[in-house]
Amino acid sequence: MEWNWLMSERASVRSVIIVLVVLVSAIAATVVLAQQQTTDSPLTGNWVAPSPSNDGYVRKTYFNLKQEGAKISGTIRATQFFYTIKESTGGPDGFTLIASMQDGKSERRVQYEGKLVGNELHIGRRARPDAPITEQVAQRAPDGEGALPARIDPPALHKVKDNGLARTPPMGWNSWNKFAGRVDDATVRAIADAMATNGMKEAGYVYVNIDDTWEAGRDAQGNIQTNKKFPDMKALADYVHSKGLKLGIYSSPGPNTCAGYEGSYGHEEQDARTYAAWGIDYLKYDWCGARTLYTDEEMPAIYQKMGDALLKTGRPIVYSLCQYGRLDVWKWGADVGGNLWRTTGDIRDTWDSMSGIGFRQNELSQWAKPGHWNDPDMLEIGNGGMSDTEYRTHLSLWAMLAAPLLAGNDLRNMAPETMAILTNAEVIAIDQDKLGQQGKQAWKSGDQEIWTRLLSGGATAVAVFNRGKEETKVLVKWADLGLGKKKNVRDLWSHQDVEVAGAESSVMVPGHGVVLLRVK
Ligand code: GLA
């Protein structure tokens, strides 16, 4: 019995040893194989390059690479983009990747250049072929980290009920044009202070809108968090409301915003509830990261989702669609609950950008109506890139277009002339006319254009634009504008009634300038 036991003990010791030997050799073989793999194809793997912002939010670029001999394939995920590598040259000591993604109807291509330095990947891209490379340092990341989330199919389309807001084009301020990623709580409060006291509020500007870069990640329950720049959004909303103003915020239907911050993807209702709980009055919803998961044709359903979510909160929240005018958004923006929709790419503070956008809006006039507006983007008035004459054209043109008037400059210290332009009550009255009819081009000859806009009470706004550089005389033939019998004319920039006798008037219009008239 005892002997037997001893025998079986010896047998089990032996089998344990055998199992151990097998295990150890298996592990050793795996290690050798893995080593061989990293030496044969050291670029293979998931790499992450973090770029921290001063607000505590860390944007991460993921390079998920597979190296097979001289070929590198895989994907690159950066801010709002997700690229597939199409071509590669070189190897660990220096390589170039050409990657591309489908963005609506167009293809986006990027080129990255990199090399392996020890255990790090030094990799970067040039903004232009002749620009210096902006290098990032990537470390190995666990498999799957940074992968695109699974696609949630868009809902079936239905008509979202009108929220009853924005019966005239929204007016206010937005942080992006002047402050971009530098906007913070203190700045927003100071802007609200300025707006409430410097005449802007009296002129009709109400919304104080925070654009991109306020976001952090999400908590364990999936609630969106604010980053260091915005310690307490509810307190900020209370403050802005205490000034008799309203607070706006920004997000994206994608996993990431344009600046690469956290988007609302998969959290639409939850985010809408958070905004309502904070006391938010306006949402700008920017396509950006959604392009990694959806086609342009799916935009209406995706925008409808947030339209529904906002309505469901029960709080009046103006809904601003920002998808750069793709898929003829003016034809469906109102149906998905939109109060306004961007009709173009981003404005810049230059004459070419502003006038290019503004004068291109002629075809869209039929789609604007109370509650639902074409949005040719925010104002650049006072940002310094144009002359005051050009800024007067900017406001006049936006007023003729019944466009939202969102100042984009630093309202805390404005030149008197900037202030006078932004608060010209007679021009604002054109923009805010309750008939809500967008103006149209009525006449054009070379660089000179006359636009008209029908106003409530039978008046008409007439804008004589000179897109040329030199001061020019323009002959206004009243009958051609359908204004033969109307002769009560007021100049809305000189604030004077104008004597008009006869069928024609000649007006001198400065280069890049405007003469804006109200005719009754
Ligand atoms: C896009 C929008 C801009 C602004 C930025 C923020 O470019 O068109 O108006 O919101 O994103 O990242």
Short mmCIF file of N, CA and C in Angstrom, two decimals, residues 204-348:
data_model
loop_
_atom_site.label_atom_id
_atom_site.label_comp_id
_atom_site.label_asym_id
_atom_site.label_seq_id
_atom_site.Cartn_x
_atom_site.Cartn_y
_atom_site.Cartn_z
N GLY A 204 -29.26 93.31 -29.99
CA GLY A 204 -29.93 92.04 -30.31
C GLY A 204 -29.07 90.80 -30.17
N TYR A 205 -27.79 90.97 -29.86
CA TYR A 205 -26.91 89.79 -29.73
C TYR A 205 -27.19 89.10 -28.39
N VAL A 206 -27.58 87.84 -28.43
CA VAL A 206 -28.01 87.12 -27.22
C VAL A 206 -27.18 85.88 -26.91
N TYR A 207 -26.85 85.10 -27.94
CA TYR A 207 -26.20 83.81 -27.69
C TYR A 207 -24.70 83.98 -27.51
N VAL A 208 -24.18 83.39 -26.45
CA VAL A 208 -22.74 83.34 -26.20
C VAL A 208 -22.36 81.88 -26.44
N ASN A 209 -21.73 81.62 -27.56
CA ASN A 209 -21.54 80.23 -27.98
C ASN A 209 -20.11 79.74 -27.85
N ILE A 210 -19.96 78.67 -27.07
CA ILE A 210 -18.66 78.03 -26.94
C ILE A 210 -18.52 77.05 -28.10
N ASP A 211 -17.46 77.18 -28.87
CA ASP A 211 -17.23 76.26 -29.99
C ASP A 211 -16.37 75.09 -29.50
N ASP A 212 -15.69 74.45 -30.39
CA ASP A 212 -14.91 73.23 -30.09
C ASP A 212 -13.84 73.47 -29.01
N THR A 213 -13.44 72.41 -28.37
CA THR A 213 -12.33 72.26 -27.40
C THR A 213 -12.73 72.47 -25.94
N TRP A 214 -14.02 72.37 -25.61
CA TRP A 214 -14.42 72.42 -24.19
C TRP A 214 -14.48 71.01 -23.59
N GLU A 215 -14.47 69.99 -24.46
CA GLU A 215 -14.77 68.62 -24.05
C GLU A 215 -13.57 67.92 -23.42
N ALA A 216 -13.87 66.97 -22.53
CA ALA A 216 -12.85 66.02 -22.08
C ALA A 216 -13.37 64.64 -22.49
N GLY A 217 -13.09 63.62 -21.72
CA GLY A 217 -13.62 62.30 -22.07
C GLY A 217 -14.99 62.09 -21.45
N ARG A 218 -15.30 60.84 -21.12
CA ARG A 218 -16.57 60.50 -20.48
C ARG A 218 -16.31 59.79 -19.16
N ASP A 219 -17.24 59.91 -18.23
CA ASP A 219 -17.08 59.18 -16.97
C ASP A 219 -17.57 57.74 -17.15
N ALA A 220 -17.54 56.96 -16.06
CA ALA A 220 -17.88 55.53 -16.16
C ALA A 220 -19.31 55.32 -16.65
N GLN A 221 -20.19 56.29 -16.42
CA GLN A 221 -21.58 56.17 -16.87
C GLN A 221 -21.76 56.73 -18.29
N GLY A 222 -20.66 57.18 -18.87
CA GLY A 222 -20.74 57.70 -20.24
C GLY A 222 -21.09 59.18 -20.32
N ASN A 223 -21.13 59.85 -19.18
CA ASN A 223 -21.46 61.28 -19.22
C ASN A 223 -20.27 62.08 -19.73
N ILE A 224 -20.54 63.00 -20.64
CA ILE A 224 -19.48 63.84 -21.20
C ILE A 224 -18.93 64.75 -20.10
N GLN A 225 -17.61 64.87 -20.10
CA GLN A 225 -16.92 65.70 -19.10
C GLN A 225 -16.37 66.95 -19.76
N THR A 226 -16.21 68.00 -18.98
CA THR A 226 -15.56 69.20 -19.49
C THR A 226 -14.08 69.15 -19.11
N ASN A 227 -13.23 69.78 -19.90
CA ASN A 227 -11.81 69.79 -19.54
C ASN A 227 -11.50 70.98 -18.63
N LYS A 228 -10.23 71.09 -18.29
CA LYS A 228 -9.77 72.10 -17.31
C LYS A 228 -10.22 73.54 -17.60
N LYS A 229 -10.40 73.83 -18.89
CA LYS A 229 -10.76 75.21 -19.26
C LYS A 229 -12.18 75.56 -18.81
N PHE A 230 -13.01 74.53 -18.60
CA PHE A 230 -14.41 74.77 -18.20
C PHE A 230 -14.75 73.95 -16.95
N PRO A 231 -14.35 74.46 -15.78
CA PRO A 231 -14.51 73.67 -14.55
C PRO A 231 -15.96 73.37 -14.20
N ASP A 232 -16.90 74.24 -14.57
CA ASP A 232 -18.28 74.01 -14.14
C ASP A 232 -19.23 74.66 -15.17
N MET A 233 -19.71 73.84 -16.10
CA MET A 233 -20.52 74.37 -17.20
C MET A 233 -21.87 74.90 -16.70
N LYS A 234 -22.42 74.25 -15.68
CA LYS A 234 -23.71 74.69 -15.14
C LYS A 234 -23.57 76.08 -14.53
N ALA A 235 -22.47 76.26 -13.77
CA ALA A 235 -22.23 77.56 -13.15
C ALA A 235 -22.02 78.63 -14.22
N LEU A 236 -21.35 78.25 -15.30
CA LEU A 236 -21.11 79.19 -16.40
C LEU A 236 -22.45 79.59 -17.05
N ALA A 237 -23.30 78.59 -17.26
CA ALA A 237 -24.61 78.88 -17.87
C ALA A 237 -25.41 79.80 -16.94
N ASP A 238 -25.37 79.52 -15.64
CA ASP A 238 -26.09 80.38 -14.69
C ASP A 238 -25.58 81.81 -14.79
N TYR A 239 -24.26 81.94 -14.91
CA TYR A 239 -23.67 83.28 -14.99
C TYR A 239 -24.13 84.01 -16.25
N VAL A 240 -24.05 83.31 -17.37
CA VAL A 240 -24.44 83.93 -18.65
C VAL A 240 -25.93 84.31 -18.61
N HIS A 241 -26.74 83.41 -18.04
CA HIS A 241 -28.17 83.71 -17.92
C HIS A 241 -28.41 84.91 -17.01
N SER A 242 -27.59 85.06 -15.98
CA SER A 242 -27.77 86.19 -15.05
C SER A 242 -27.55 87.53 -15.75
N LYS A 243 -26.89 87.48 -16.89
CA LYS A 243 -26.66 88.71 -17.68
C LYS A 243 -27.75 88.91 -18.72
N GLY A 244 -28.76 88.06 -18.67
CA GLY A 244 -29.84 88.18 -19.66
C GLY A 244 -29.44 87.62 -21.01
N LEU A 245 -28.41 86.77 -21.03
CA LEU A 245 -27.93 86.19 -22.29
C LEU A 245 -28.12 84.68 -22.27
N LYS A 246 -27.80 84.03 -23.38
CA LYS A 246 -27.99 82.58 -23.48
C LYS A 246 -26.66 81.91 -23.84
N LEU A 247 -26.54 80.64 -23.44
CA LEU A 247 -25.26 79.94 -23.65
C LEU A 247 -25.39 78.85 -24.71
N GLY A 248 -24.44 78.83 -25.60
CA GLY A 248 -24.42 77.80 -26.65
C GLY A 248 -23.21 76.89 -26.49
N ILE A 249 -23.32 75.69 -27.05
CA ILE A 249 -22.22 74.73 -26.96
C ILE A 249 -22.07 74.03 -28.31
N TYR A 250 -21.09 73.15 -28.40
CA TYR A 250 -20.68 72.56 -29.68
C TYR A 250 -20.42 71.06 -29.51
N SER A 251 -20.80 70.27 -30.49
CA SER A 251 -20.39 68.86 -30.49
C SER A 251 -20.42 68.32 -31.92
N SER A 252 -20.13 67.03 -32.04
CA SER A 252 -20.12 66.38 -33.35
C SER A 252 -20.89 65.06 -33.26
N PRO A 253 -21.57 64.67 -34.34
CA PRO A 253 -22.22 63.35 -34.34
C PRO A 253 -21.20 62.21 -34.45
N GLY A 254 -19.95 62.53 -34.69
CA GLY A 254 -18.92 61.50 -34.81
C GLY A 254 -18.29 61.19 -33.46
N PRO A 255 -17.38 60.21 -33.46
CA PRO A 255 -16.65 59.92 -32.22
C PRO A 255 -15.76 61.09 -31.80
N ASN A 256 -15.33 61.89 -32.77
CA ASN A 256 -14.47 63.04 -32.47
C ASN A 256 -14.95 64.29 -33.17
N THR A 257 -14.65 65.43 -32.55
CA THR A 257 -14.96 66.72 -33.16
C THR A 257 -13.87 67.05 -34.18
N CYS A 258 -14.01 68.21 -34.81
CA CYS A 258 -13.01 68.60 -35.81
C CYS A 258 -11.64 68.75 -35.18
N ALA A 259 -11.61 69.27 -33.96
CA ALA A 259 -10.31 69.48 -33.30
C ALA A 259 -9.85 68.19 -32.61
N GLY A 260 -10.58 67.10 -32.78
CA GLY A 260 -10.14 65.82 -32.22
C GLY A 260 -10.59 65.57 -30.79
N TYR A 261 -11.53 66.36 -30.30
CA TYR A 261 -12.05 66.16 -28.95
C TYR A 261 -13.20 65.16 -28.98
N GLU A 262 -13.74 64.87 -27.79
CA GLU A 262 -14.79 63.84 -27.68
C GLU A 262 -16.08 64.30 -28.38
N GLY A 263 -16.62 63.47 -29.26
CA GLY A 263 -17.89 63.78 -29.92
C GLY A 263 -19.04 63.06 -29.25
N SER A 264 -20.24 63.19 -29.83
CA SER A 264 -21.45 62.65 -29.19
C SER A 264 -21.83 61.26 -29.69
N TYR A 265 -21.00 60.68 -30.54
CA TYR A 265 -21.33 59.40 -31.16
C TYR A 265 -21.76 58.34 -30.14
N GLY A 266 -22.97 57.81 -30.33
CA GLY A 266 -23.47 56.77 -29.43
C GLY A 266 -23.97 57.30 -28.10
N HIS A 267 -23.91 58.61 -27.91
CA HIS A 267 -24.33 59.23 -26.64
C HIS A 267 -25.26 60.42 -26.90
N GLU A 268 -25.97 60.40 -28.03
CA GLU A 268 -26.71 61.59 -28.44
C GLU A 268 -27.73 62.02 -27.40
N GLU A 269 -28.57 61.07 -26.97
CA GLU A 269 -29.62 61.45 -26.00
C GLU A 269 -29.02 61.85 -24.66
N GLN A 270 -28.00 61.11 -24.27
CA GLN A 270 -27.34 61.39 -23.00
C GLN A 270 -26.72 62.80 -23.01
N ASP A 271 -26.07 63.15 -24.12
CA ASP A 271 -25.46 64.48 -24.21
C ASP A 271 -26.53 65.57 -24.23
N ALA A 272 -27.60 65.32 -24.98
CA ALA A 272 -28.68 66.32 -25.03
C ALA A 272 -29.22 66.57 -23.61
N ARG A 273 -29.37 65.49 -22.85
CA ARG A 273 -29.85 65.63 -21.46
C ARG A 273 -28.85 66.42 -20.62
N THR A 274 -27.57 66.14 -20.83
CA THR A 274 -26.53 66.88 -20.09
C THR A 274 -26.60 68.37 -20.43
N TYR A 275 -26.71 68.68 -21.74
CA TYR A 275 -26.78 70.09 -22.14
C TYR A 275 -27.97 70.76 -21.45
N ALA A 276 -29.11 70.06 -21.48
CA ALA A 276 -30.32 70.64 -20.88
C ALA A 276 -30.12 70.85 -19.38
N ALA A 277 -29.49 69.88 -18.73
CA ALA A 277 -29.26 70.00 -17.28
C ALA A 277 -28.30 71.16 -16.98
N TRP A 278 -27.36 71.39 -17.84
CA TRP A 278 -26.43 72.52 -17.64
C TRP A 278 -27.13 73.86 -17.89
N GLY A 279 -28.17 73.84 -18.73
CA GLY A 279 -28.83 75.10 -19.08
C GLY A 279 -28.37 75.64 -20.41
N ILE A 280 -28.00 74.76 -21.31
CA ILE A 280 -27.54 75.16 -22.65
C ILE A 280 -28.74 75.55 -23.51
N ASP A 281 -28.55 76.58 -24.34
CA ASP A 281 -29.65 77.11 -25.15
C ASP A 281 -29.43 76.97 -26.65
N TYR A 282 -28.29 76.43 -27.06
CA TYR A 282 -27.94 76.43 -28.50
C TYR A 282 -26.89 75.35 -28.70
N LEU A 283 -27.08 74.52 -29.73
CA LEU A 283 -26.06 73.50 -30.03
C LEU A 283 -25.62 73.62 -31.48
N LYS A 284 -24.32 73.76 -31.69
CA LYS A 284 -23.75 73.65 -33.05
C LYS A 284 -23.22 72.24 -33.18
N TYR A 285 -23.68 71.52 -34.19
CA TYR A 285 -23.41 70.09 -34.31
C TYR A 285 -22.64 69.87 -35.60
N ASP A 286 -21.37 69.56 -35.47
CA ASP A 286 -20.40 69.65 -36.55
C ASP A 286 -19.99 68.26 -37.06
N TRP A 287 -20.23 67.98 -38.29
CA TRP A 287 -20.09 66.65 -38.91
C TRP A 287 -18.73 65.98 -38.62
N CYS A 288 -17.68 66.64 -39.01
CA CYS A 288 -16.29 66.17 -38.78
C CYS A 288 -16.10 64.68 -38.56
N GLY A 289 -15.95 64.23 -37.32
CA GLY A 289 -15.61 62.83 -37.05
C GLY A 289 -16.61 61.83 -37.59
N ALA A 290 -17.83 62.28 -37.89
CA ALA A 290 -18.86 61.36 -38.40
C ALA A 290 -18.48 60.83 -39.78
N ARG A 291 -17.57 61.53 -40.45
CA ARG A 291 -17.16 61.08 -41.80
C ARG A 291 -16.40 59.77 -41.76
N THR A 292 -15.93 59.36 -40.56
CA THR A 292 -15.22 58.09 -40.47
C THR A 292 -16.19 56.91 -40.48
N LEU A 293 -17.48 57.17 -40.24
CA LEU A 293 -18.45 56.08 -40.11
C LEU A 293 -19.62 56.16 -41.07
N TYR A 294 -19.88 57.36 -41.59
CA TYR A 294 -21.10 57.55 -42.40
C TYR A 294 -20.81 58.21 -43.73
N THR A 295 -21.67 57.92 -44.70
CA THR A 295 -21.59 58.59 -45.99
C THR A 295 -22.38 59.90 -45.91
N ASP A 296 -22.18 60.76 -46.87
CA ASP A 296 -22.94 62.01 -46.91
C ASP A 296 -24.45 61.74 -46.98
N GLU A 297 -24.81 60.68 -47.71
CA GLU A 297 -26.24 60.38 -47.90
C GLU A 297 -26.90 60.04 -46.56
N GLU A 298 -26.11 59.64 -45.57
CA GLU A 298 -26.67 59.28 -44.27
C GLU A 298 -26.80 60.47 -43.33
N MET A 299 -26.31 61.63 -43.77
CA MET A 299 -26.34 62.82 -42.90
C MET A 299 -27.72 63.16 -42.34
N PRO A 300 -28.78 63.16 -43.18
CA PRO A 300 -30.07 63.56 -42.61
C PRO A 300 -30.46 62.71 -41.40
N ALA A 301 -30.29 61.38 -41.52
CA ALA A 301 -30.69 60.50 -40.41
C ALA A 301 -29.85 60.77 -39.17
N ILE A 302 -28.57 61.04 -39.39
CA ILE A 302 -27.67 61.27 -38.25
C ILE A 302 -28.01 62.59 -37.57
N TYR A 303 -28.31 63.63 -38.37
CA TYR A 303 -28.71 64.92 -37.78
C TYR A 303 -30.09 64.84 -37.12
N GLN A 304 -30.94 64.01 -37.70
CA GLN A 304 -32.28 63.83 -37.12
C GLN A 304 -32.18 63.26 -35.70
N LYS A 305 -31.22 62.37 -35.50
CA LYS A 305 -31.02 61.74 -34.20
C LYS A 305 -30.84 62.80 -33.10
N MET A 306 -29.98 63.77 -33.36
CA MET A 306 -29.77 64.81 -32.35
C MET A 306 -30.95 65.77 -32.31
N GLY A 307 -31.58 65.99 -33.47
CA GLY A 307 -32.78 66.83 -33.49
C GLY A 307 -33.84 66.26 -32.55
N ASP A 308 -34.06 64.96 -32.66
CA ASP A 308 -35.01 64.27 -31.77
C ASP A 308 -34.57 64.39 -30.31
N ALA A 309 -33.28 64.14 -30.08
CA ALA A 309 -32.76 64.12 -28.72
C ALA A 309 -32.93 65.49 -28.04
N LEU A 310 -32.69 66.55 -28.80
CA LEU A 310 -32.83 67.90 -28.22
C LEU A 310 -34.29 68.18 -27.87
N LEU A 311 -35.19 67.81 -28.79
CA LEU A 311 -36.62 68.04 -28.54
C LEU A 311 -37.07 67.30 -27.28
N LYS A 312 -36.57 66.07 -27.17
CA LYS A 312 -36.96 65.20 -26.07
C LYS A 312 -36.58 65.77 -24.70
N THR A 313 -35.55 66.63 -24.65
CA THR A 313 -35.15 67.20 -23.36
C THR A 313 -36.20 68.16 -22.82
N GLY A 314 -37.03 68.70 -23.72
CA GLY A 314 -38.04 69.66 -23.29
C GLY A 314 -37.48 71.06 -23.12
N ARG A 315 -36.17 71.23 -23.24
CA ARG A 315 -35.58 72.56 -23.11
C ARG A 315 -35.47 73.20 -24.49
N PRO A 316 -35.82 74.48 -24.62
CA PRO A 316 -35.64 75.12 -25.94
C PRO A 316 -34.16 75.25 -26.26
N ILE A 317 -33.70 74.51 -27.25
CA ILE A 317 -32.28 74.56 -27.64
C ILE A 317 -32.22 74.75 -29.16
N VAL A 318 -31.66 75.89 -29.57
CA VAL A 318 -31.50 76.15 -31.01
C VAL A 318 -30.55 75.10 -31.58
N TYR A 319 -30.91 74.56 -32.74
CA TYR A 319 -30.13 73.47 -33.33
C TYR A 319 -29.46 73.95 -34.61
N SER A 320 -28.14 74.03 -34.56
CA SER A 320 -27.35 74.56 -35.67
C SER A 320 -26.57 73.43 -36.33
N LEU A 321 -26.88 73.16 -37.60
CA LEU A 321 -26.22 72.09 -38.34
C LEU A 321 -24.96 72.63 -39.00
N CYS A 322 -23.86 71.90 -38.84
CA CYS A 322 -22.62 72.35 -39.46
C CYS A 322 -22.05 71.17 -40.23
N GLN A 323 -22.30 71.13 -41.52
CA GLN A 323 -21.72 70.06 -42.35
C GLN A 323 -21.31 70.64 -43.70
N TYR A 324 -21.07 71.99 -43.65
CA TYR A 324 -20.41 72.70 -44.75
C TYR A 324 -21.22 72.72 -46.05
N GLY A 325 -22.54 72.53 -45.93
CA GLY A 325 -23.40 72.68 -47.09
C GLY A 325 -23.45 71.46 -48.00
N ARG A 326 -22.99 70.32 -47.48
CA ARG A 326 -23.00 69.13 -48.33
C ARG A 326 -24.42 68.58 -48.50
N LEU A 327 -24.59 67.79 -49.54
CA LEU A 327 -25.85 67.09 -49.81
C LEU A 327 -27.04 68.06 -49.81
N ASP A 328 -26.81 69.27 -50.31
CA ASP A 328 -27.88 70.28 -50.37
C ASP A 328 -28.65 70.35 -49.05
N VAL A 329 -27.94 70.59 -47.98
CA VAL A 329 -28.54 70.57 -46.63
C VAL A 329 -29.76 71.47 -46.52
N TRP A 330 -29.80 72.56 -47.32
CA TRP A 330 -30.94 73.48 -47.26
C TRP A 330 -32.25 72.78 -47.61
N LYS A 331 -32.15 71.65 -48.35
CA LYS A 331 -33.37 70.95 -48.74
C LYS A 331 -33.92 70.08 -47.62
N TRP A 332 -33.09 69.68 -46.64
CA TRP A 332 -33.57 68.78 -45.59
C TRP A 332 -33.27 69.25 -44.16
N GLY A 333 -32.54 70.35 -44.06
CA GLY A 333 -32.13 70.82 -42.73
C GLY A 333 -33.31 71.05 -41.79
N ALA A 334 -34.38 71.65 -42.31
CA ALA A 334 -35.55 71.93 -41.46
C ALA A 334 -36.24 70.64 -41.03
N ASP A 335 -36.27 69.64 -41.91
CA ASP A 335 -36.95 68.37 -41.61
C ASP A 335 -36.30 67.59 -40.47
N VAL A 336 -35.01 67.80 -40.26
CA VAL A 336 -34.34 67.06 -39.19
C VAL A 336 -34.26 67.90 -37.91
N GLY A 337 -34.98 69.02 -37.93
CA GLY A 337 -35.08 69.85 -36.72
C GLY A 337 -34.12 71.02 -36.69
N GLY A 338 -33.39 71.24 -37.79
CA GLY A 338 -32.38 72.31 -37.81
C GLY A 338 -33.00 73.69 -37.87
N ASN A 339 -32.47 74.60 -37.05
CA ASN A 339 -32.88 76.00 -37.12
C ASN A 339 -31.99 76.78 -38.08
N LEU A 340 -30.79 76.27 -38.29
CA LEU A 340 -29.88 76.89 -39.25
C LEU A 340 -28.90 75.82 -39.70
N TRP A 341 -28.34 76.03 -40.86
CA TRP A 341 -27.40 75.06 -41.42
C TRP A 341 -26.33 75.82 -42.17
N ARG A 342 -25.08 75.45 -41.91
CA ARG A 342 -23.97 76.05 -42.64
C ARG A 342 -24.11 75.68 -44.11
N THR A 343 -23.84 76.66 -44.97
CA THR A 343 -23.96 76.40 -46.40
C THR A 343 -22.59 76.29 -47.07
N THR A 344 -21.52 76.49 -46.31
CA THR A 344 -20.18 76.56 -46.91
C THR A 344 -19.13 76.01 -45.96
N GLY A 345 -17.92 75.92 -46.47
CA GLY A 345 -16.76 75.62 -45.62
C GLY A 345 -16.47 76.81 -44.70
N ASP A 346 -15.38 76.73 -43.97
CA ASP A 346 -15.08 77.75 -42.96
C ASP A 346 -14.71 79.10 -43.58
N ILE A 347 -15.26 80.16 -42.98
CA ILE A 347 -14.90 81.51 -43.39
C ILE A 347 -13.52 81.85 -42.84
N ARG A 348 -12.78 82.69 -43.55
CA ARG A 348 -11.54 83.26 -43.02
C ARG A 348 -11.65 84.77 -43.04
#
